PDB file of C-alpha atoms and ligand atoms in Angstrom:
ATOM      1  CA  MET A  27       0.000   0.000   0.000  1.00  0.00           C
ATOM      2  CA  HIS A  28       1.078   3.556  -0.544  1.00  0.00           C
ATOM      3  CA  ASP A  29       2.254   5.650   2.349  1.00  0.00           C
ATOM      4  CA  ALA A  30       0.244   8.623   1.179  1.00  0.00           C
ATOM      5  CA  THR A  31      -1.115  10.828   3.947  1.00  0.00           C
ATOM      6  CA  PRO A  32      -4.408   9.477   5.315  1.00  0.00           C
ATOM      7  CA  HIS A  33      -7.494  11.114   3.850  1.00  0.00           C
ATOM      8  CA  VAL A  34      -8.517  14.033   5.997  1.00  0.00           C
ATOM      9  CA  ARG A  35     -12.190  14.519   6.599  1.00  0.00           C
ATOM     10  CA  HIS A  36     -13.936  17.560   5.237  1.00  0.00           C
ATOM     11  CA  GLY A  37     -17.531  18.429   4.702  1.00  0.00           C
ATOM     12  CA  LEU A  38     -19.965  20.635   6.518  1.00  0.00           C
ATOM     13  CA  ALA A  39     -18.296  19.835   9.832  1.00  0.00           C
ATOM     14  CA  ALA A  40     -15.079  21.379   8.474  1.00  0.00           C
ATOM     15  CA  GLY A  41     -16.747  24.753   8.782  1.00  0.00           C
ATOM     16  CA  ALA A  42     -17.892  27.512   6.496  1.00  0.00           C
ATOM     17  CA  ASP A  43     -14.456  27.965   4.927  1.00  0.00           C
ATOM     18  CA  PHE A  44     -14.673  24.577   3.210  1.00  0.00           C
ATOM     19  CA  HIS A  45     -15.329  24.784  -0.533  1.00  0.00           C
ATOM     20  CA  PRO A  46     -16.177  21.604  -2.445  1.00  0.00           C
ATOM     21  CA  ASP A  47     -14.177  20.569  -5.516  1.00  0.00           C
ATOM     22  CA  ARG A  48     -17.406  20.289  -7.521  1.00  0.00           C
ATOM     23  CA  PRO A  49     -20.911  21.805  -7.116  1.00  0.00           C
ATOM     24  CA  ASP A  50     -22.332  18.341  -6.377  1.00  0.00           C
ATOM     25  CA  TRP A  51     -19.672  17.917  -3.654  1.00  0.00           C
ATOM     26  CA  THR A  52     -18.408  14.660  -5.155  1.00  0.00           C
ATOM     27  CA  ILE A  53     -14.677  13.852  -5.051  1.00  0.00           C
ATOM     28  CA  ASP A  54     -12.606  11.021  -6.475  1.00  0.00           C
ATOM     29  CA  GLN A  55     -12.361   8.163  -4.009  1.00  0.00           C
ATOM     30  CA  GLY A  56      -8.710   7.696  -4.983  1.00  0.00           C
ATOM     31  CA  TRP A  57      -8.845   4.121  -3.775  1.00  0.00           C
ATOM     32  CA  GLU A  58      -5.160   3.653  -4.618  1.00  0.00           C
ATOM     33  CA  ASN A  59      -4.250   6.351  -2.075  1.00  0.00           C
ATOM     34  CA  TYR A  60      -5.647   4.670   1.016  1.00  0.00           C
ATOM     35  CA  THR A  61      -2.834   3.898   3.433  1.00  0.00           C
ATOM     36  CA  ALA A  62      -2.093   0.553   5.079  1.00  0.00           C
ATOM     37  CA  GLU A  63      -3.281   2.068   8.376  1.00  0.00           C
ATOM     38  CA  GLU A  64      -6.600   3.103   6.846  1.00  0.00           C
ATOM     39  CA  HIS A  65      -7.168  -0.393   5.455  1.00  0.00           C
ATOM     40  CA  ALA A  66      -6.206  -1.833   8.842  1.00  0.00           C
ATOM     41  CA  THR A  67      -8.777   0.384  10.577  1.00  0.00           C
ATOM     42  CA  TRP A  68     -11.410  -0.845   8.124  1.00  0.00           C
ATOM     43  CA  LYS A  69     -10.388  -4.484   8.814  1.00  0.00           C
ATOM     44  CA  THR A  70     -10.720  -3.997  12.572  1.00  0.00           C
ATOM     45  CA  LEU A  71     -14.153  -2.417  12.228  1.00  0.00           C
ATOM     46  CA  PHE A  72     -15.358  -4.952   9.636  1.00  0.00           C
ATOM     47  CA  GLU A  73     -14.316  -8.065  11.567  1.00  0.00           C
ATOM     48  CA  ARG A  74     -15.649  -6.797  14.887  1.00  0.00           C
ATOM     49  CA  GLN A  75     -19.001  -5.693  13.464  1.00  0.00           C
ATOM     50  CA  THR A  76     -19.529  -8.771  11.270  1.00  0.00           C
ATOM     51  CA  ALA A  77     -19.056 -11.040  14.292  1.00  0.00           C
ATOM     52  CA  LEU A  78     -21.405  -8.937  16.411  1.00  0.00           C
ATOM     53  CA  LEU A  79     -24.182  -8.788  13.809  1.00  0.00           C
ATOM     54  CA  GLN A  80     -24.632 -12.570  13.660  1.00  0.00           C
ATOM     55  CA  GLY A  81     -28.289 -13.036  14.606  1.00  0.00           C
ATOM     56  CA  ARG A  82     -28.796  -9.266  14.871  1.00  0.00           C
ATOM     57  CA  ALA A  83     -28.796  -7.987  11.284  1.00  0.00           C
ATOM     58  CA  CYS A  84     -31.922  -8.407   9.158  1.00  0.00           C
ATOM     59  CA  ALA A  85     -31.976 -10.962   6.349  1.00  0.00           C
ATOM     60  CA  ALA A  86     -31.742  -8.306   3.613  1.00  0.00           C
ATOM     61  CA  PHE A  87     -28.558  -6.914   5.186  1.00  0.00           C
ATOM     62  CA  VAL A  88     -26.907 -10.350   5.277  1.00  0.00           C
ATOM     63  CA  ASP A  89     -28.028 -11.046   1.700  1.00  0.00           C
ATOM     64  CA  GLY A  90     -26.771  -7.695   0.424  1.00  0.00           C
ATOM     65  CA  MET A  91     -23.400  -8.119   2.114  1.00  0.00           C
ATOM     66  CA  ARG A  92     -23.045 -11.554   0.513  1.00  0.00           C
ATOM     67  CA  HIS A  93     -23.532 -10.186  -3.002  1.00  0.00           C
ATOM     68  CA  LEU A  94     -21.254  -7.149  -2.760  1.00  0.00           C
ATOM     69  CA  PRO A  95     -17.450  -6.750  -2.906  1.00  0.00           C
ATOM     70  CA  ILE A  96     -17.279  -5.688   0.765  1.00  0.00           C
ATOM     71  CA  ALA A  97     -14.749  -7.670   2.815  1.00  0.00           C
ATOM     72  CA  ALA A  98     -12.282  -7.343   5.677  1.00  0.00           C
ATOM     73  CA  ASP A  99      -9.075  -7.064   3.688  1.00  0.00           C
ATOM     74  CA  ALA A 100      -9.516  -3.561   2.305  1.00  0.00           C
ATOM     75  CA  ILE A 101     -11.727  -0.507   2.132  1.00  0.00           C
ATOM     76  CA  PRO A 102     -14.136  -1.273  -0.731  1.00  0.00           C
ATOM     77  CA  ASP A 103     -13.605   0.382  -4.108  1.00  0.00           C
ATOM     78  CA  PHE A 104     -16.729   2.387  -4.939  1.00  0.00           C
ATOM     79  CA  ARG A 105     -16.325   1.551  -8.646  1.00  0.00           C
ATOM     80  CA  ARG A 106     -16.643  -2.139  -7.847  1.00  0.00           C
ATOM     81  CA  LEU A 107     -19.682  -1.523  -5.633  1.00  0.00           C
ATOM     82  CA  SER A 108     -21.401   0.497  -8.385  1.00  0.00           C
ATOM     83  CA  GLU A 109     -20.732  -2.258 -10.937  1.00  0.00           C
ATOM     84  CA  VAL A 110     -22.786  -4.668  -8.806  1.00  0.00           C
ATOM     85  CA  LEU A 111     -25.482  -2.226  -7.716  1.00  0.00           C
ATOM     86  CA  LEU A 112     -26.229  -0.533 -11.051  1.00  0.00           C
ATOM     87  CA  PRO A 113     -27.671  -3.521 -12.939  1.00  0.00           C
ATOM     88  CA  ARG A 114     -29.570  -4.740  -9.861  1.00  0.00           C
ATOM     89  CA  THR A 115     -31.213  -1.653  -8.357  1.00  0.00           C
ATOM     90  CA  GLY A 116     -29.832   1.228 -10.403  1.00  0.00           C
ATOM     91  CA  TRP A 117     -27.706   2.653  -7.588  1.00  0.00           C
ATOM     92  CA  GLN A 118     -24.151   3.840  -7.700  1.00  0.00           C
ATOM     93  CA  ILE A 119     -21.799   5.031  -4.970  1.00  0.00           C
ATOM     94  CA  VAL A 120     -20.164   8.460  -5.213  1.00  0.00           C
ATOM     95  CA  ALA A 121     -17.439   9.692  -2.870  1.00  0.00           C
ATOM     96  CA  VAL A 122     -17.938  12.830  -0.798  1.00  0.00           C
ATOM     97  CA  PRO A 123     -15.763  14.502   1.854  1.00  0.00           C
ATOM     98  CA  GLY A 124     -18.384  14.068   4.606  1.00  0.00           C
ATOM     99  CA  LEU A 125     -21.761  15.659   5.319  1.00  0.00           C
ATOM    100  CA  VAL A 126     -23.030  17.584   2.327  1.00  0.00           C
ATOM    101  CA  PRO A 127     -25.782  20.235   2.220  1.00  0.00           C
ATOM    102  CA  ASP A 128     -29.335  18.859   2.338  1.00  0.00           C
ATOM    103  CA  GLU A 129     -30.274  19.851  -1.205  1.00  0.00           C
ATOM    104  CA  VAL A 130     -27.086  18.257  -2.572  1.00  0.00           C
ATOM    105  CA  PHE A 131     -27.809  15.109  -0.571  1.00  0.00           C
ATOM    106  CA  PHE A 132     -31.406  14.923  -1.750  1.00  0.00           C
ATOM    107  CA  ASP A 133     -30.441  15.462  -5.384  1.00  0.00           C
ATOM    108  CA  HIS A 134     -27.943  12.584  -5.277  1.00  0.00           C
ATOM    109  CA  LEU A 135     -30.471  10.243  -3.688  1.00  0.00           C
ATOM    110  CA  ALA A 136     -33.205  11.288  -6.127  1.00  0.00           C
ATOM    111  CA  ASN A 137     -30.837  10.193  -8.931  1.00  0.00           C
ATOM    112  CA  ARG A 138     -29.819   6.925  -7.235  1.00  0.00           C
ATOM    113  CA  ARG A 139     -26.357   8.130  -6.374  1.00  0.00           C
ATOM    114  CA  PHE A 140     -25.460   7.294  -2.757  1.00  0.00           C
ATOM    115  CA  PRO A 141     -22.918   9.766  -1.317  1.00  0.00           C
ATOM    116  CA  ALA A 142     -20.393   7.816   0.780  1.00  0.00           C
ATOM    117  CA  GLY A 143     -17.701   9.393   2.900  1.00  0.00           C
ATOM    118  CA  ARG A 144     -14.208   8.758   1.488  1.00  0.00           C
ATOM    119  CA  PHE A 145     -12.372   9.158   4.809  1.00  0.00           C
ATOM    120  CA  ILE A 146     -12.214   6.548   7.539  1.00  0.00           C
ATOM    121  CA  ARG A 147     -12.214   7.319  11.261  1.00  0.00           C
ATOM    122  CA  ARG A 148      -8.905   7.298  13.112  1.00  0.00           C
ATOM    123  CA  PRO A 149      -7.953   4.165  15.111  1.00  0.00           C
ATOM    124  CA  GLN A 150      -8.415   6.032  18.398  1.00  0.00           C
ATOM    125  CA  GLU A 151     -12.009   6.975  17.583  1.00  0.00           C
ATOM    126  CA  LEU A 152     -13.490   3.631  16.582  1.00  0.00           C
ATOM    127  CA  ASP A 153     -16.762   4.141  18.386  1.00  0.00           C
ATOM    128  CA  TYR A 154     -17.930   7.637  17.689  1.00  0.00           C
ATOM    129  CA  LEU A 155     -17.540  10.133  14.945  1.00  0.00           C
ATOM    130  CA  GLU A 156     -19.355  13.289  14.012  1.00  0.00           C
ATOM    131  CA  GLU A 157     -19.594  12.715  10.267  1.00  0.00           C
ATOM    132  CA  PRO A 158     -20.470   9.602   8.248  1.00  0.00           C
ATOM    133  CA  ASP A 159     -17.209   7.926   7.234  1.00  0.00           C
ATOM    134  CA  VAL A 160     -16.692   5.127   4.712  1.00  0.00           C
ATOM    135  CA  PHE A 161     -17.440   2.472   7.343  1.00  0.00           C
ATOM    136  CA  HIS A 162     -20.783   4.004   8.326  1.00  0.00           C
ATOM    137  CA  ASP A 163     -21.823   4.578   4.727  1.00  0.00           C
ATOM    138  CA  VAL A 164     -20.499   1.465   2.988  1.00  0.00           C
ATOM    139  CA  PHE A 165     -20.796  -1.155   5.752  1.00  0.00           C
ATOM    140  CA  GLY A 166     -24.004   0.379   7.160  1.00  0.00           C
ATOM    141  CA  HIS A 167     -25.975   1.603   4.160  1.00  0.00           C
ATOM    142  CA  VAL A 168     -24.732  -0.078   0.969  1.00  0.00           C
ATOM    143  CA  PRO A 169     -25.839  -3.705   1.605  1.00  0.00           C
ATOM    144  CA  LEU A 170     -29.472  -2.584   1.760  1.00  0.00           C
ATOM    145  CA  LEU A 171     -29.201  -0.712  -1.542  1.00  0.00           C
ATOM    146  CA  LEU A 172     -29.466  -4.189  -3.110  1.00  0.00           C
ATOM    147  CA  ASN A 173     -32.897  -4.573  -1.514  1.00  0.00           C
ATOM    148  CA  PRO A 174     -35.498  -3.350  -4.041  1.00  0.00           C
ATOM    149  CA  ALA A 175     -37.808  -1.835  -1.398  1.00  0.00           C
ATOM    150  CA  MET A 176     -35.001   0.100   0.301  1.00  0.00           C
ATOM    151  CA  ALA A 177     -33.530   1.093  -3.068  1.00  0.00           C
ATOM    152  CA  ASP A 178     -36.847   2.649  -4.117  1.00  0.00           C
ATOM    153  CA  PHE A 179     -37.508   4.153  -0.692  1.00  0.00           C
ATOM    154  CA  ILE A 180     -34.213   6.041  -0.506  1.00  0.00           C
ATOM    155  CA  GLN A 181     -34.741   7.450  -3.996  1.00  0.00           C
ATOM    156  CA  ALA A 182     -38.264   8.523  -3.000  1.00  0.00           C
ATOM    157  CA  TYR A 183     -36.768  10.117   0.109  1.00  0.00           C
ATOM    158  CA  GLY A 184     -34.443  12.162  -2.093  1.00  0.00           C
ATOM    159  CA  GLN A 185     -37.327  13.246  -4.320  1.00  0.00           C
ATOM    160  CA  GLY A 186     -39.431  13.997  -1.264  1.00  0.00           C
ATOM    161  CA  GLY A 187     -36.609  15.982   0.281  1.00  0.00           C
ATOM    162  CA  LEU A 188     -36.374  18.257  -2.709  1.00  0.00           C
ATOM    163  CA  ARG A 189     -40.148  18.830  -2.487  1.00  0.00           C
ATOM    164  CA  SER A 190     -40.273  19.061   1.308  1.00  0.00           C
ATOM    165  CA  ARG A 191     -38.126  22.188   1.286  1.00  0.00           C
ATOM    166  CA  GLU A 192     -40.890  24.096  -0.522  1.00  0.00           C
ATOM    167  CA  LEU A 193     -43.430  22.745   1.965  1.00  0.00           C
ATOM    168  CA  GLY A 194     -41.247  23.694   4.939  1.00  0.00           C
ATOM    169  CA  ALA A 195     -41.388  20.065   6.033  1.00  0.00           C
ATOM    170  CA  LEU A 196     -37.732  19.110   5.810  1.00  0.00           C
ATOM    171  CA  ASP A 197     -37.431  18.367   9.527  1.00  0.00           C
ATOM    172  CA  GLN A 198     -40.450  16.048   9.415  1.00  0.00           C
ATOM    173  CA  LEU A 199     -39.059  14.158   6.438  1.00  0.00           C
ATOM    174  CA  ALA A 200     -35.589  13.938   7.998  1.00  0.00           C
ATOM    175  CA  ARG A 201     -37.215  12.228  10.995  1.00  0.00           C
ATOM    176  CA  VAL A 202     -38.680   9.560   8.718  1.00  0.00           C
ATOM    177  CA  TYR A 203     -35.198   8.855   7.310  1.00  0.00           C
ATOM    178  CA  TRP A 204     -33.665   8.906  10.766  1.00  0.00           C
ATOM    179  CA  TYR A 205     -36.084   6.423  12.338  1.00  0.00           C
ATOM    180  CA  THR A 206     -35.950   4.055   9.340  1.00  0.00           C
ATOM    181  CA  VAL A 207     -32.841   4.170   7.142  1.00  0.00           C
ATOM    182  CA  GLU A 208     -30.572   5.175  10.036  1.00  0.00           C
ATOM    183  CA  PHE A 209     -32.127   3.636  13.175  1.00  0.00           C
ATOM    184  CA  GLY A 210     -34.896   1.306  12.049  1.00  0.00           C
ATOM    185  CA  LEU A 211     -35.657  -2.161  13.411  1.00  0.00           C
ATOM    186  CA  VAL A 212     -37.631  -4.822  11.566  1.00  0.00           C
ATOM    187  CA  ARG A 213     -39.597  -7.748  13.007  1.00  0.00           C
ATOM    188  CA  GLU A 214     -38.540 -11.133  11.617  1.00  0.00           C
ATOM    189  CA  ALA A 215     -39.424 -14.711  12.536  1.00  0.00           C
ATOM    190  CA  GLY A 216     -36.490 -14.901  14.957  1.00  0.00           C
ATOM    191  CA  GLY A 217     -37.309 -11.603  16.627  1.00  0.00           C
ATOM    192  CA  LEU A 218     -36.341  -7.946  16.136  1.00  0.00           C
ATOM    193  CA  ARG A 219     -33.517  -7.349  13.680  1.00  0.00           C
ATOM    194  CA  ILE A 220     -31.423  -4.319  12.667  1.00  0.00           C
ATOM    195  CA  TYR A 221     -31.850  -2.628   9.298  1.00  0.00           C
ATOM    196  CA  GLY A 222     -30.881   0.974  10.159  1.00  0.00           C
ATOM    197  CA  ALA A 223     -27.323   1.825   9.073  1.00  0.00           C
ATOM    198  CA  GLY A 224     -26.629   3.939  12.133  1.00  0.00           C
ATOM    199  CA  ILE A 225     -27.171   0.841  14.273  1.00  0.00           C
ATOM    200  CA  ALA A 226     -25.668  -1.727  11.864  1.00  0.00           C
ATOM    201  CA  SER A 227     -22.373   0.215  11.727  1.00  0.00           C
ATOM    202  CA  SER A 228     -22.202   0.818  15.490  1.00  0.00           C
ATOM    203  CA  TYR A 229     -20.557  -1.709  17.797  1.00  0.00           C
ATOM    204  CA  THR A 230     -22.300  -0.371  20.892  1.00  0.00           C
ATOM    205  CA  GLU A 231     -25.686   0.519  19.476  1.00  0.00           C
ATOM    206  CA  SER A 232     -26.078  -2.879  17.732  1.00  0.00           C
ATOM    207  CA  VAL A 233     -26.309  -4.323  21.245  1.00  0.00           C
ATOM    208  CA  PHE A 234     -28.216  -1.463  22.883  1.00  0.00           C
ATOM    209  CA  ALA A 235     -30.966  -1.278  20.240  1.00  0.00           C
ATOM    210  CA  LEU A 236     -31.896  -4.949  20.583  1.00  0.00           C
ATOM    211  CA  ASP A 237     -30.910  -5.943  24.124  1.00  0.00           C
ATOM    212  CA  SER A 238     -31.082  -2.924  26.413  1.00  0.00           C
ATOM    213  CA  PRO A 239     -34.186  -2.483  28.611  1.00  0.00           C
ATOM    214  CA  SER A 240     -33.730   1.282  28.360  1.00  0.00           C
ATOM    215  CA  PRO A 241     -35.267   2.296  25.006  1.00  0.00           C
ATOM    216  CA  HIS A 242     -38.874   2.027  23.922  1.00  0.00           C
ATOM    217  CA  ARG A 243     -39.593  -0.170  20.902  1.00  0.00           C
ATOM    218  CA  VAL A 244     -42.714   1.060  19.127  1.00  0.00           C
ATOM    219  CA  GLY A 245     -44.579  -0.020  15.986  1.00  0.00           C
ATOM    220  CA  PHE A 246     -43.734   2.372  13.115  1.00  0.00           C
ATOM    221  CA  ASP A 247     -46.379   4.955  12.229  1.00  0.00           C
ATOM    222  CA  LEU A 248     -45.558   7.618   9.628  1.00  0.00           C
ATOM    223  CA  ALA A 249     -47.332  10.611  11.193  1.00  0.00           C
ATOM    224  CA  ARG A 250     -46.061   9.635  14.657  1.00  0.00           C
ATOM    225  CA  VAL A 251     -42.449   9.469  13.473  1.00  0.00           C
ATOM    226  CA  MET A 252     -42.782  12.794  11.637  1.00  0.00           C
ATOM    227  CA  ARG A 253     -43.627  14.427  14.973  1.00  0.00           C
ATOM    228  CA  THR A 254     -40.794  12.791  16.912  1.00  0.00           C
ATOM    229  CA  ARG A 255     -37.547  14.651  17.485  1.00  0.00           C
ATOM    230  CA  TYR A 256     -34.310  12.683  17.564  1.00  0.00           C
ATOM    231  CA  CYS A 257     -30.937  12.892  19.238  1.00  0.00           C
ATOM    232  CA  ILE A 258     -27.879  12.792  16.977  1.00  0.00           C
ATOM    233  CA  ASP A 259     -25.137  12.225  19.530  1.00  0.00           C
ATOM    234  CA  ASP A 260     -26.364   9.419  21.744  1.00  0.00           C
ATOM    235  CA  PHE A 261     -28.307   6.161  21.533  1.00  0.00           C
ATOM    236  CA  GLN A 262     -31.935   6.533  20.486  1.00  0.00           C
ATOM    237  CA  GLU A 263     -34.508   6.634  23.297  1.00  0.00           C
ATOM    238  CA  SER A 264     -37.101   4.996  21.054  1.00  0.00           C
ATOM    239  CA  TYR A 265     -36.730   2.620  18.119  1.00  0.00           C
ATOM    240  CA  PHE A 266     -39.533   2.218  15.588  1.00  0.00           C
ATOM    241  CA  VAL A 267     -40.270  -1.247  14.236  1.00  0.00           C
ATOM    242  CA  ILE A 268     -41.621  -2.239  10.822  1.00  0.00           C
ATOM    243  CA  ASP A 269     -42.959  -5.691   9.892  1.00  0.00           C
ATOM    244  CA  SER A 270     -41.064  -5.908   6.612  1.00  0.00           C
ATOM    245  CA  LEU A 271     -38.814  -3.746   4.450  1.00  0.00           C
ATOM    246  CA  ASP A 272     -41.647  -3.823   1.912  1.00  0.00           C
ATOM    247  CA  GLN A 273     -43.476  -1.496   4.314  1.00  0.00           C
ATOM    248  CA  LEU A 274     -40.934   1.157   3.250  1.00  0.00           C
ATOM    249  CA  LEU A 275     -42.135   0.721  -0.323  1.00  0.00           C
ATOM    250  CA  GLU A 276     -45.643   1.708   0.759  1.00  0.00           C
ATOM    251  CA  LEU A 277     -44.097   4.810   2.335  1.00  0.00           C
ATOM    252  CA  ALA A 278     -42.355   5.603  -0.929  1.00  0.00           C
ATOM    253  CA  SER A 279     -45.701   5.826  -2.711  1.00  0.00           C
ATOM    254  CA  VAL A 280     -47.431   7.950  -0.058  1.00  0.00           C
ATOM    255  CA  ASP A 281     -48.047  11.604  -0.883  1.00  0.00           C
ATOM    256  CA  PHE A 282     -46.396  13.136   2.138  1.00  0.00           C
ATOM    257  CA  ALA A 283     -47.974  16.580   1.798  1.00  0.00           C
ATOM    258  CA  PRO A 284     -51.259  15.846   3.646  1.00  0.00           C
ATOM    259  CA  VAL A 285     -49.347  13.776   6.218  1.00  0.00           C
ATOM    260  CA  TYR A 286     -47.032  16.722   6.859  1.00  0.00           C
ATOM    261  CA  ALA A 287     -50.037  18.968   7.424  1.00  0.00           C
ATOM    262  CA  ALA A 288     -51.699  16.494   9.796  1.00  0.00           C
ATOM    263  CA  ALA A 289     -48.477  15.942  11.726  1.00  0.00           C
ATOM    264  CA  ALA A 290     -47.757  19.672  11.935  1.00  0.00           C
ATOM    265  CA  ALA A 291     -51.168  20.233  13.504  1.00  0.00           C
ATOM    266  CA  GLN A 292     -50.171  18.067  16.473  1.00  0.00           C
ATOM    267  CA  PRO A 293     -47.510  18.754  19.093  1.00  0.00           C
ATOM    268  CA  GLU A 294     -44.014  17.345  18.570  1.00  0.00           C
ATOM    269  CA  CYS A 295     -42.875  14.363  20.622  1.00  0.00           C
ATOM    270  CA  ALA A 296     -39.684  14.196  22.634  1.00  0.00           C
ATOM    271  CA  PRO A 297     -37.436  11.257  21.688  1.00  0.00           C
ATOM    272  CA  GLY A 298     -38.361   9.183  24.739  1.00  0.00           C
ATOM    273  CA  GLU A 299     -42.065  10.129  24.918  1.00  0.00           C
ATOM    274  CA  LEU A 300     -44.806   7.508  24.469  1.00  0.00           C
ATOM    275  CA  LEU A 301     -48.289   8.314  23.127  1.00  0.00           C
ATOM    276  CA  PRO A 302     -51.538   6.575  24.099  1.00  0.00           C
ATOM    277  CA  GLN A 303     -52.060   5.372  20.524  1.00  0.00           C
ATOM    278  CA  ASP A 304     -48.555   3.877  20.261  1.00  0.00           C
ATOM    279  CA  GLN A 305     -48.256   0.162  19.536  1.00  0.00           C
ATOM    280  CA  VAL A 306     -45.686  -0.429  22.305  1.00  0.00           C
ATOM    281  CA  LEU A 307     -43.672  -3.602  21.683  1.00  0.00           C
ATOM    282  CA  SER A 308     -41.502  -2.971  24.734  1.00  0.00           C
ATOM    283  CA  ARG A 309     -41.719  -0.063  27.138  1.00  0.00           C
ATOM    284  CA  GLY A 310     -38.266   1.227  28.002  1.00  0.00           C
ATOM    285  CA  THR A 311     -36.960   1.943  31.484  1.00  0.00           C
ATOM    286  CA  GLY A 312     -35.095   5.034  30.267  1.00  0.00           C
ATOM    287  CA  SER A 313     -32.124   3.917  32.353  1.00  0.00           C
ATOM    288  CA  HIS A 314     -29.673   5.066  29.660  1.00  0.00           C
ATOM    289  CA  ARG A 315     -30.016   8.806  30.193  1.00  0.00           C
ATOM    290  CA  HIS A 316     -28.785  11.072  27.445  1.00  0.00           C
ATOM    291  CA  GLY A 317     -25.038  11.343  27.749  1.00  0.00           C
ATOM    292  CA  SER A 318     -24.812   9.079  30.796  1.00  0.00           C
TER     293      SER A 318
HETATM  294  N1  HBI B 423     -24.700  14.178   3.818  1.00  0.00           N
HETATM  295  N2  HBI B 423     -23.001  12.737   3.212  1.00  0.00           N
HETATM  296  C1  HBI B 423     -24.168  12.943   3.832  1.00  0.00           C
HETATM  297  N3  HBI B 423     -24.786  11.919   4.458  1.00  0.00           N
HETATM  298  C2  HBI B 423     -25.968  12.092   5.093  1.00  0.00           C
HETATM  299  O1  HBI B 423     -26.530  11.137   5.662  1.00  0.00           O
HETATM  300  C3  HBI B 423     -26.560  13.366   5.093  1.00  0.00           C
HETATM  301  C4  HBI B 423     -25.891  14.404   4.424  1.00  0.00           C
HETATM  302  N4  HBI B 423     -26.429  15.630   4.406  1.00  0.00           N
HETATM  303  C5  HBI B 423     -27.726  15.927   4.984  1.00  0.00           C
HETATM  304  C6  HBI B 423     -28.310  14.796   5.717  1.00  0.00           C
HETATM  305  N5  HBI B 423     -27.759  13.584   5.733  1.00  0.00           N
HETATM  306  C7  HBI B 423     -29.594  15.008   6.479  1.00  0.00           C
HETATM  307  O2  HBI B 423     -29.546  16.306   7.053  1.00  0.00           O
HETATM  308  C8  HBI B 423     -30.781  14.923   5.524  1.00  0.00           C
HETATM  309  O3  HBI B 423     -31.165  13.552   5.506  1.00  0.00           O
HETATM  310  C9  HBI B 423     -31.952  15.727   6.012  1.00  0.00           C
HETATM  311 FE1   FE B 424     -26.141   7.347   7.355  1.00  0.00          FE
END
């Protein structure tokens, strides 16, 4: 491997002085420039997470991982990932420096381009980072882009995002993405399983989301989720559960506008709040307090 300097992260977190190479914020992955240390960090994360997810990841995640060139030995090459995804679900992976502006993000998703962070977290920060890196995006999100329902849902989310800005409903739509694509659970024959990338790529939250008595686990309801705020720097206080990934497909065909209006007419919910109409699968103790 080359001894080039490790990729530094950039993106919105780099601050206002950051200017993207291109208006769509894409960059070349420059796979050849990853250092031996960066590949080693990937290997550590991949092996640890793959072992942990046995019996925890949903069937579609396991199936997607099996059909993609994602392995322990090296950070995946986005060109190879796109070669597999494109003929199957029309998706391709584009490299970005980190978080990109909402409208850029939505436009990529609406055109079936998934923006994946090029950088990888440093060895001393394996368990938390402020921006999506290549492990979060490729290990967490990409396997489910082979699932037709998820593939259509994420494109619909992008299209919806571009529309939601005119309706002033971006926050409500972002909550739908958060509580599904990032932190969703799905009920399978063997029990609750992980499909959200934020959980699937997290060593600690993959255990917390399924095993801890602290969080609520509530049946997914679109209007309910649109009203529910979320926390970005700690475990979720509630996880929302769908019965099948195909349920996301139904969401993709819903006209969100009237749902936005209905949800906006009702008070917002705090992350750990339960409502009388909730289908509570397990009531949490709340023992994991924010930041404790
Ligand atoms: N950019 N690269 C990247 N990845 C994301 O998940 C992301 C983003 N920009 C905006 C964003 N997510 C959210 O604010 C939107 O889903 C609302
Ligand atoms: Fe993500």
